[in-house]
Coordinates of C-alpha atoms in Angstrom, one line a residue:
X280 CA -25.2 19.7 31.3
X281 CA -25.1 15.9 30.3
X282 CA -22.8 15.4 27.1
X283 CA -25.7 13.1 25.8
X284 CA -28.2 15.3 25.9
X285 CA -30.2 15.0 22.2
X286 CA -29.6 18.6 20.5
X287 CA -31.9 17.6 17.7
X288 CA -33.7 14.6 15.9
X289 CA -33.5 14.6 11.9
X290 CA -36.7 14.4 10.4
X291 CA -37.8 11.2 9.1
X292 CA -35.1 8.9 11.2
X293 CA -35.6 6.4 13.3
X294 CA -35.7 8.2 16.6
X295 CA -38.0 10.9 15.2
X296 CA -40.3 8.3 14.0
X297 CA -40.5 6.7 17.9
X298 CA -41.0 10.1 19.1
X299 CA -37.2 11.0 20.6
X300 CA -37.5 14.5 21.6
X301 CA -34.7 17.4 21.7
X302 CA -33.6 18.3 24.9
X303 CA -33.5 14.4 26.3
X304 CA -30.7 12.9 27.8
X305 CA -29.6 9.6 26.0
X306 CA -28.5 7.3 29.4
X307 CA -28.9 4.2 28.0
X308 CA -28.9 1.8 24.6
X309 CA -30.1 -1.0 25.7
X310 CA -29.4 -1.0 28.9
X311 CA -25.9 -0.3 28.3
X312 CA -24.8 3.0 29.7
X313 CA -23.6 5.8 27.0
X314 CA -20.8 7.6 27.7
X315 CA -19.6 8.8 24.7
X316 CA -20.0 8.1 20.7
X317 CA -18.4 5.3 20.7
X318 CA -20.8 3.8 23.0
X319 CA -23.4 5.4 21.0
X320 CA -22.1 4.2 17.6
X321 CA -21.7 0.6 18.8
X322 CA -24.9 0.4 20.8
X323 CA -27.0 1.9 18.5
X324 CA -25.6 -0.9 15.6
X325 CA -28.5 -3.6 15.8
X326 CA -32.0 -3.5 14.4
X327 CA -33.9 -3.6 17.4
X328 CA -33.2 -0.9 20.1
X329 CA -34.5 0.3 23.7
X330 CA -33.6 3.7 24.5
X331 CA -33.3 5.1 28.4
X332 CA -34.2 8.7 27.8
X333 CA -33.8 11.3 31.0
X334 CA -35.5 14.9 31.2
X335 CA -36.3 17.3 34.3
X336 CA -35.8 14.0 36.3
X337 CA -37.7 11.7 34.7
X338 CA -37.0 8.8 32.9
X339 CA -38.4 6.9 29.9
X340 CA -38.2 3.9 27.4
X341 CA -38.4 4.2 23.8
X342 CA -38.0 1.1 21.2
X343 CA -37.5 1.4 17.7
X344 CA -36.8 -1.0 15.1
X345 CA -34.5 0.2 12.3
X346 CA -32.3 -1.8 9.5
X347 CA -28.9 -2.8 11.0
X348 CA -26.4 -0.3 10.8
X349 CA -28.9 2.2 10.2
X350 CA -27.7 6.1 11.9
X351 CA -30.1 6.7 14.6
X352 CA -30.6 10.3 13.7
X353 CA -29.9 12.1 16.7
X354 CA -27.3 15.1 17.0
X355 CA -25.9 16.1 20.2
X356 CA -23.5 19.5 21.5
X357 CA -20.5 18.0 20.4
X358 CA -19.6 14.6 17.7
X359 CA -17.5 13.2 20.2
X360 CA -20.5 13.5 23.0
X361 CA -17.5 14.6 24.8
X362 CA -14.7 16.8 24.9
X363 CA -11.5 15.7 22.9
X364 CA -8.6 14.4 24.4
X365 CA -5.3 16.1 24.2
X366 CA -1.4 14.9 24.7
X367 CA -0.3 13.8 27.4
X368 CA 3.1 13.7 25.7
X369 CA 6.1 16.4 24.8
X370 CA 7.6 14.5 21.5
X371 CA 10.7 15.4 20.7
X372 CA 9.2 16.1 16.9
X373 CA 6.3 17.7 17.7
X374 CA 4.6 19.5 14.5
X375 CA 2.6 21.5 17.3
X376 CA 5.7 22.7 19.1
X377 CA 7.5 23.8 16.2
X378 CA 4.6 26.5 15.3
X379 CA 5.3 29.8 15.1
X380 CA 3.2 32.4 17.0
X381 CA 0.0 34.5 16.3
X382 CA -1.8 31.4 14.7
X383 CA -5.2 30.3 15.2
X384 CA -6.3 28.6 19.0
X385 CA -7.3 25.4 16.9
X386 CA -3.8 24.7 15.0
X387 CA -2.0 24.3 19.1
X388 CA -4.2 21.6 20.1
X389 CA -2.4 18.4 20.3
X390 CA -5.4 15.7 19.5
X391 CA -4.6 12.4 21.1
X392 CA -7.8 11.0 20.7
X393 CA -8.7 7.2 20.6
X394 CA -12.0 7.7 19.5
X395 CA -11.1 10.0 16.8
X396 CA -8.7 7.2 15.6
X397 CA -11.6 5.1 15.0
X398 CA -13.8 7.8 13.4
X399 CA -11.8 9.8 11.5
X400 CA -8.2 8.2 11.2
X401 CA -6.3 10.3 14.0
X402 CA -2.7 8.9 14.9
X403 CA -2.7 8.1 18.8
X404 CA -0.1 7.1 21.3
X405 CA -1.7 5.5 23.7
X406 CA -0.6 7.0 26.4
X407 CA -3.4 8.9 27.8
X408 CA -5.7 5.8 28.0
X409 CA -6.6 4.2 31.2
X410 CA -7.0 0.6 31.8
X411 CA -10.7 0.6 31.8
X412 CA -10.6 3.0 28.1
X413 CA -8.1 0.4 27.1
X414 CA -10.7 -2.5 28.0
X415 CA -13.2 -0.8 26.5
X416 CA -11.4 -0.7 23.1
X417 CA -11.6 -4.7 23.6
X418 CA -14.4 -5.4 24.8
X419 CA -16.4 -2.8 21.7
X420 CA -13.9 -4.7 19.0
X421 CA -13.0 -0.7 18.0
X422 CA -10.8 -1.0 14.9
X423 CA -8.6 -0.4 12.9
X424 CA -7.1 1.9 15.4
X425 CA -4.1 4.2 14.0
X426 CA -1.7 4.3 16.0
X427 CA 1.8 6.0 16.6
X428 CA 4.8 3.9 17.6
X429 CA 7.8 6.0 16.6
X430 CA 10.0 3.3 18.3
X431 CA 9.1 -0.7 20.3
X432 CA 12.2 -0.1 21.8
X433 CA 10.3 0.9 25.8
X434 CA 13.3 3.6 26.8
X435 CA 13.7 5.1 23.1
X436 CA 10.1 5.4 22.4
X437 CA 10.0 7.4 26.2
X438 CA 12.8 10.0 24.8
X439 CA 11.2 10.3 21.9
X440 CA 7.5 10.9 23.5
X441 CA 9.3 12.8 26.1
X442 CA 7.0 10.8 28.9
X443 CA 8.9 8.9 31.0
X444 CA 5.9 7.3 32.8
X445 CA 3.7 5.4 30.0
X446 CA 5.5 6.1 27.3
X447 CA 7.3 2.9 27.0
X448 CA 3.8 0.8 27.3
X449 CA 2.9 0.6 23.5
X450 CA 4.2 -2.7 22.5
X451 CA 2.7 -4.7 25.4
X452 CA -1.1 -3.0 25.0
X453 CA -0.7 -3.5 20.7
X454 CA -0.3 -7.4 22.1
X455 CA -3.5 -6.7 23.4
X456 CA -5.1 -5.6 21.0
X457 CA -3.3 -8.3 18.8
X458 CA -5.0 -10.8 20.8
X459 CA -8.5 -9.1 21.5
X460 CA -8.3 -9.0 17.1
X461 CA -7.8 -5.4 17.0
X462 CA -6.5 -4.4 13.2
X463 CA -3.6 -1.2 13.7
X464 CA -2.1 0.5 11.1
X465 CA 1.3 3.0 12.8
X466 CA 3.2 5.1 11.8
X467 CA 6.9 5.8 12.5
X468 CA 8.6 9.3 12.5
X469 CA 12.2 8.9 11.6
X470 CA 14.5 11.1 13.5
X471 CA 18.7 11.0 12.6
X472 CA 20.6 8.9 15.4
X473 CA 17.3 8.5 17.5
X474 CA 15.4 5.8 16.1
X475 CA 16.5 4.4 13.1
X476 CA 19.1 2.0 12.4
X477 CA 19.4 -0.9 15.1
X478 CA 16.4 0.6 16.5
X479 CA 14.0 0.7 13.1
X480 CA 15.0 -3.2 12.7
X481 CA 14.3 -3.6 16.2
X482 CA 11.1 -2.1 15.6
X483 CA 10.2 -3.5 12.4
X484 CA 10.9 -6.6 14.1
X485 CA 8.4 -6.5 16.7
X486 CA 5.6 -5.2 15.1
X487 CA 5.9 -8.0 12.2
X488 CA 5.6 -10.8 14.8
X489 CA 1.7 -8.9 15.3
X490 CA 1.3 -9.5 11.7
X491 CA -2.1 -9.6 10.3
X492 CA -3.3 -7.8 13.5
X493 CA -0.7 -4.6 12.7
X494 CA -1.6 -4.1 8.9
X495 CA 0.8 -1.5 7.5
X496 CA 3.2 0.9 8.8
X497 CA 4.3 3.6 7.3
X498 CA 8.0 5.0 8.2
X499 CA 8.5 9.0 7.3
X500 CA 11.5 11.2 8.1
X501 CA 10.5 13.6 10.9
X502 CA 9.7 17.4 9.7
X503 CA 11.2 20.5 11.1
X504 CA 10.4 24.1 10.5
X505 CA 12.5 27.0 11.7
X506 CA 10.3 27.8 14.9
X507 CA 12.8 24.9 17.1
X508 CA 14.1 27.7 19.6
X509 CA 14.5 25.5 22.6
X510 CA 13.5 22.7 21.7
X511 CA 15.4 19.1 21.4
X512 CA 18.0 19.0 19.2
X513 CA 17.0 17.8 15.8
X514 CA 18.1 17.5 11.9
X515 CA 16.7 16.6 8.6
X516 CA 18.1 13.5 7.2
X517 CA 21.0 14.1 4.3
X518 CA 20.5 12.5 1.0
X519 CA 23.0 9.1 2.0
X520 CA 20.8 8.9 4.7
X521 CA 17.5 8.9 3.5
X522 CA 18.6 6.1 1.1
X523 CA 19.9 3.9 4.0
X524 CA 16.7 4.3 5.3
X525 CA 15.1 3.7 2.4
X526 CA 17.1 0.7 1.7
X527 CA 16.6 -0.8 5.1
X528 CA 12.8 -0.4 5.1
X529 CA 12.7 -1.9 1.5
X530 CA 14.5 -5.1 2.1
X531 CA 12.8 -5.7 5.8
X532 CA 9.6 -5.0 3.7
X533 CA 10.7 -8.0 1.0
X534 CA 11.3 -10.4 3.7
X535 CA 7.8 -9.4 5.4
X536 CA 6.3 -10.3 1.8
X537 CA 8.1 -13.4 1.1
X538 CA 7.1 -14.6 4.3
X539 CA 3.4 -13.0 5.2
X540 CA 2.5 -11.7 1.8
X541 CA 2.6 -8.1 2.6
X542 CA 5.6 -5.9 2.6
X543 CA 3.8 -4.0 5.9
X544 CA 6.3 -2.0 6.1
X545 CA 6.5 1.2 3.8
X546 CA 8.5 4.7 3.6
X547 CA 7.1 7.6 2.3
X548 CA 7.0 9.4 -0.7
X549 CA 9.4 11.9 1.2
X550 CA 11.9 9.6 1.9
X551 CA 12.4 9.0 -1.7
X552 CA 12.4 12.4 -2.7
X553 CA 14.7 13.1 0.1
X554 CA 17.1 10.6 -1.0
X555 CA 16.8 11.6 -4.5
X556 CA 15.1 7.9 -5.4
X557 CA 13.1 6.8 -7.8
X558 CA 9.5 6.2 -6.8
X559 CA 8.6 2.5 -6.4
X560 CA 6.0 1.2 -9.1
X561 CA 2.2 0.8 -8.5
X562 CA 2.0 -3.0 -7.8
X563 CA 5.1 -2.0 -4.6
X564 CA 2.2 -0.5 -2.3
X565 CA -0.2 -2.7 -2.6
X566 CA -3.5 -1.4 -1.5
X567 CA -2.2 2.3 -0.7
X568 CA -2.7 1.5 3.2
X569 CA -1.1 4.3 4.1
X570 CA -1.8 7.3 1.3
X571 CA -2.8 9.6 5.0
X572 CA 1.1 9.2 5.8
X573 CA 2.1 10.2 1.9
X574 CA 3.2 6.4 1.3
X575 CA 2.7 6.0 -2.3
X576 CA 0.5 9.1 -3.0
X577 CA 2.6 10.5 -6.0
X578 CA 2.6 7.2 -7.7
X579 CA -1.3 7.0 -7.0
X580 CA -1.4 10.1 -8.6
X581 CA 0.4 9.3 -11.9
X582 CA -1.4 6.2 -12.1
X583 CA -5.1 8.1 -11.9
X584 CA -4.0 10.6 -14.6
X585 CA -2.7 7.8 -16.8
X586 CA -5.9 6.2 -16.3
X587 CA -7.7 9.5 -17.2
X588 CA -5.9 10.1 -20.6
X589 CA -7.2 6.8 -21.9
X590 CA -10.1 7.1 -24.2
X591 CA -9.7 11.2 -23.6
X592 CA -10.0 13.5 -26.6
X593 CA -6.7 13.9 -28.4
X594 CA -5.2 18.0 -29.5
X595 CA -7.9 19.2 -26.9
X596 CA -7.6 23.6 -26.8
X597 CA -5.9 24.5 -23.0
X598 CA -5.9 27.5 -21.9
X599 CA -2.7 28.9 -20.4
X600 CA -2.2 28.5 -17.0
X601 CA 0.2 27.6 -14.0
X602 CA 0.6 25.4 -10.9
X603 CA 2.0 26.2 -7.6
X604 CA 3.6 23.4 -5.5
X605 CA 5.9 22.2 -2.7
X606 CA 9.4 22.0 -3.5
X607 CA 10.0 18.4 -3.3
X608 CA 7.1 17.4 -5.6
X609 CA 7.9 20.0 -8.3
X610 CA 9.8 18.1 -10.8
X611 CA 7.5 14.8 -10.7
X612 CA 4.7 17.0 -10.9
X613 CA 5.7 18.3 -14.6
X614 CA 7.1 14.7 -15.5
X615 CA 3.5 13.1 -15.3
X616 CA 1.3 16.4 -16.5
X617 CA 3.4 16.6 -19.6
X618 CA 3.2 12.6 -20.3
X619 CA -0.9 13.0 -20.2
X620 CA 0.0 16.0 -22.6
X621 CA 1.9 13.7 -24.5
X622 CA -0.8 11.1 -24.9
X623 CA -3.7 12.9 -25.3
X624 CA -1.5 14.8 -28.0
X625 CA -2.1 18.2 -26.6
X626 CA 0.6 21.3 -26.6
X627 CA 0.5 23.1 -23.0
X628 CA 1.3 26.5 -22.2
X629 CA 2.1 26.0 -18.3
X630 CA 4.4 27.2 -15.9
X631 CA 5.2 25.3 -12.3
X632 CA 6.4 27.3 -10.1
X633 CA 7.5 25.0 -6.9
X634 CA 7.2 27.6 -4.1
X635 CA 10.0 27.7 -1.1
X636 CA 8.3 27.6 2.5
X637 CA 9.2 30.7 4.0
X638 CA 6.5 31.2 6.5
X639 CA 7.4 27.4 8.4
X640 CA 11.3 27.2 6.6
X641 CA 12.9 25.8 3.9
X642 CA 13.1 22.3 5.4
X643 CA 9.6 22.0 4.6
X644 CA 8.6 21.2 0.8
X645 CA 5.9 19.4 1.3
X646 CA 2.3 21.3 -0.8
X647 CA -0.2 20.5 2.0
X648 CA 2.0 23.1 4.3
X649 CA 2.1 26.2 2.1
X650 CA 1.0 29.4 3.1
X651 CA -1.2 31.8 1.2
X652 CA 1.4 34.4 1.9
X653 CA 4.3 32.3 0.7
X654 CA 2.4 31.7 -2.6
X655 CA 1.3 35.3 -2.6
X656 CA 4.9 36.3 -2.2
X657 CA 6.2 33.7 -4.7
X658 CA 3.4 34.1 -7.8
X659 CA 2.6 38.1 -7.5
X660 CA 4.1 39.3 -11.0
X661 CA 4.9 36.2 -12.6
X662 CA 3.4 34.4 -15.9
X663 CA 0.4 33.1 -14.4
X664 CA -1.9 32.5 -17.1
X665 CA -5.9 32.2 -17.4
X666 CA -5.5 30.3 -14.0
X667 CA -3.8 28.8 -10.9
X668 CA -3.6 25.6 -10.0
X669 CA -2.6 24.8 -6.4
X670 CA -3.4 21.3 -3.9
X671 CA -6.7 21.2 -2.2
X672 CA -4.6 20.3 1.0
X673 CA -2.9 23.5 1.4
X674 CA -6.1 24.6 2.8
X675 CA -8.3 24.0 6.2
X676 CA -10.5 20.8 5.4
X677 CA -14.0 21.7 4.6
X678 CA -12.9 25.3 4.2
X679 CA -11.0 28.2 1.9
X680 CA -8.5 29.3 4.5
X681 CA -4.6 28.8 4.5
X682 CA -2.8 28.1 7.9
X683 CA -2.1 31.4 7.9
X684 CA -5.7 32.8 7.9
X685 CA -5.4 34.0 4.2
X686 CA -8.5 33.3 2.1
X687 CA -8.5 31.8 -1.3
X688 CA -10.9 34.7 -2.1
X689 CA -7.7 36.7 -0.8
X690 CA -5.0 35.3 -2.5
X691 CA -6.9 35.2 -5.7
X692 CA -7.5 38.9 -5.9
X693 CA -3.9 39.3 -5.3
X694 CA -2.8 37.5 -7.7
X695 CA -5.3 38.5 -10.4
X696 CA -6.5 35.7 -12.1
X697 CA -8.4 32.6 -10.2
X698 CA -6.6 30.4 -7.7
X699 CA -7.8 27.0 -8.2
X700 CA -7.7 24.2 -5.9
X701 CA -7.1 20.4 -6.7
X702 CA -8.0 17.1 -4.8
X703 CA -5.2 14.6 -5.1
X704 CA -6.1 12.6 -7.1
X705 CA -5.2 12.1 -10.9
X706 CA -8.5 12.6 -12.7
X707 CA -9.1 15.6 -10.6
X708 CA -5.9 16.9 -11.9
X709 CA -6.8 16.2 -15.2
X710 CA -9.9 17.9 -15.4
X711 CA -8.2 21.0 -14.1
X712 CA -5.6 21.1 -16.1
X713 CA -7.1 19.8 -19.9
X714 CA -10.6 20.9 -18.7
X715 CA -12.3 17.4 -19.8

């Protein structure tokens, strides 16, 4: 069955007012073939269309007119019109590998999608692309893209991606995409010995020279859980280290802004917190670029609730209640919740309880990675209050479930009292906790 085939046509739309009919075949936009949705979202763009529809054999034209930009309306079997693209690489840090298992089918899929890159902000590595895919990113102007670089450095980024035939392409097709005007924002996973050091400057280096084309990148120290039986030796970074590498990214960073007007170049949040560092201040990370990577998302974060205490009711009546939370963010957490106490004049009864990561190992603090059965464990019989308070993150997106198939629903009856869960983002954490 064709991957274009029209599942249904929204009411009211464009194609259902020219009559597109479930069950057709979308060939054509016009006159350029669709493959895919990215031939469908970039075809479908202008105001005036002709569409090649196919059923039973036979073929039609339909031409619409609809404001530019305007969604079409159509659904099809899958978003992607297609299926999506896995890795074609073994990474020496891969989250996937590193899994224990029992989980669900969905969490071992290793996405390396460029279309999803596009659409949804996926990290790729370009190595499953073929010329003509790599072309067509061109030739459609897709961008930004998101892409993972790890290392420029051709025969450290192929350890590291453990593909010895294309991994060491990236730097040549970003110069491609450089030229073509593609905007890329990457990402760098830090491992100890592997890729910092000579071979971050090196990096650094490089991508600055395809400054304004490569727009931020974020550097973060690579994450290991205690499921690494046979698997590439790796370590977490000590504290001296993370503040070399902290150091190094921040004065590369200084030079990038002295000279481009953008430090490009940022570590994140758990660099700092792995180095026992201050966070930088607000005005350091510009325009957030790179909050998906945790660069700058706990100062964000202070900044929103600030913001929310201003012009808030002072001595407002809280309710007792607690917060569970990741290790590393634990103490920061209380720092900024009691200053908006402090300014709003308000006395809370809270406890933060920063919750140890048994189910993936202690190495990982971060709150988007708990488990309900590691905050089960950690909360059941403790002062808990009228409520608990816990990141929106730690569960599947759209969804109440934890990684490890608990339910909120779950959790909260084991707990007793409501398990609550917060966006990040400040004034969503200050309605939860003052309730204004």
């Amino acid at each position: 069955m064709s991957r274009t085939k029209i599942e249904a046509v929204a009411p009211g739309t464009p194609a259902y007012q020219a009559g597109v009919r479930p069950g057709e075949i979308l060939a054509a936009i016009n006159g350029h073939p669709i493959v895919d949705v990215l031939d469908y979202k970039y075809y479908s763009y202008d105001a005036e269309l002709e569409l090649t529809l196919q059923e039973e054999g036979e073929e039609r034209l339909v031409r619409l007119s609809k404001d530019v930009g305007e969604d079409l309306g159509l659904t099809f079997a899958t978003y992607l019109m297609d299926r999506a693209r896995s890795c074609a690489n073994n990474c020496v840090f891969c989250f996937v590998d590193q899994m224990p298992k029992g989980m669900r089918d969905t969490l071992y899929f290793k996405d390396d999608d460029a279309r999803l890159s596009f659409l949804m902000g996926n990290y790729i590595t370009l190595t499953n692309l073929s010329r003509r895919e790599l072309q067509r990113i061109c030739d459609l102007h897709i961008s930004p893209i998101n892409i993972s670089v790890h290392a420029t450095d051709p025969e450290v980024r192929r350890v590291l991606l453990g593909n010895r035939k294309r991994g060491g392409e990236c730097l040549n097709i970003m110069r491609d995409f450089a030229k073509a005007g593609i905007v890329m924002n990457c990402q760098i996973v830090a491992c100890p010995g592997l890729n910092d050091g000579e071979v971050l400057r090196q990096s650094m280096e490089d991508l600055a020279a395809l400054y304004p084309q490569v727009k931020s990148v974020s550097v973060v120290p690579v994450g290991l859980t205690r499921h690494r039986e046979g698997l590439y030796p790796l370590r977490p970074y000590m504290p001296k280290e993370a503040q070399a590498v902290v150091a190094q990214v921040e004065a590369f960073g200084e030079i990038c802004l002295a000279e481009k007007g953008s430090r490009i170049f940022w570590c994140s949040d758990e660099f700092y917190l792995q180095g026992e560092l201050p966070l930088p201040a607000d005005e350091f990370y510009e325009d957030y670029t790179q909050l998906e990577n945790g660069v700058g998302m706990l100062r964000l974060l202070e900044v929103e609730l600030h913001g929310a205490t201003l012009g808030a009711p002072q001595n407002i009546s809280v309710e007792p209640f607690s917060i569970a939370t990741g290790v590393a963010a634990a103490p920061f957490l209380r720092e900024i919740i009691d200053r908006a106490a402090a300014n709003c004049h308000t006395k809370l009864d809270y406890q933060l309880y920063p919750v140890v990561n048994h189910f993936f190992g202690e190495t990982i603090t971060v709150a988007g990675l708990l488990t309900g059965q590691d905050l089960l464990s950690e909360l059941r019989g403790k002062e808990l209050g009228t409520r608990v308070l816990i990141a929106q993150n730690t569960l599947r997106h759209g969804e109440t479930v934890f990684l490890d198939d608990m339910t909120l629903e779950e959790l909260s009856q084991g707990l007793g009292v409501p398990v609550i869960p917060v966006s990040q983002d400040g004034f969503a954490l200050f309605e939860a906790v003052f309730g204004v």
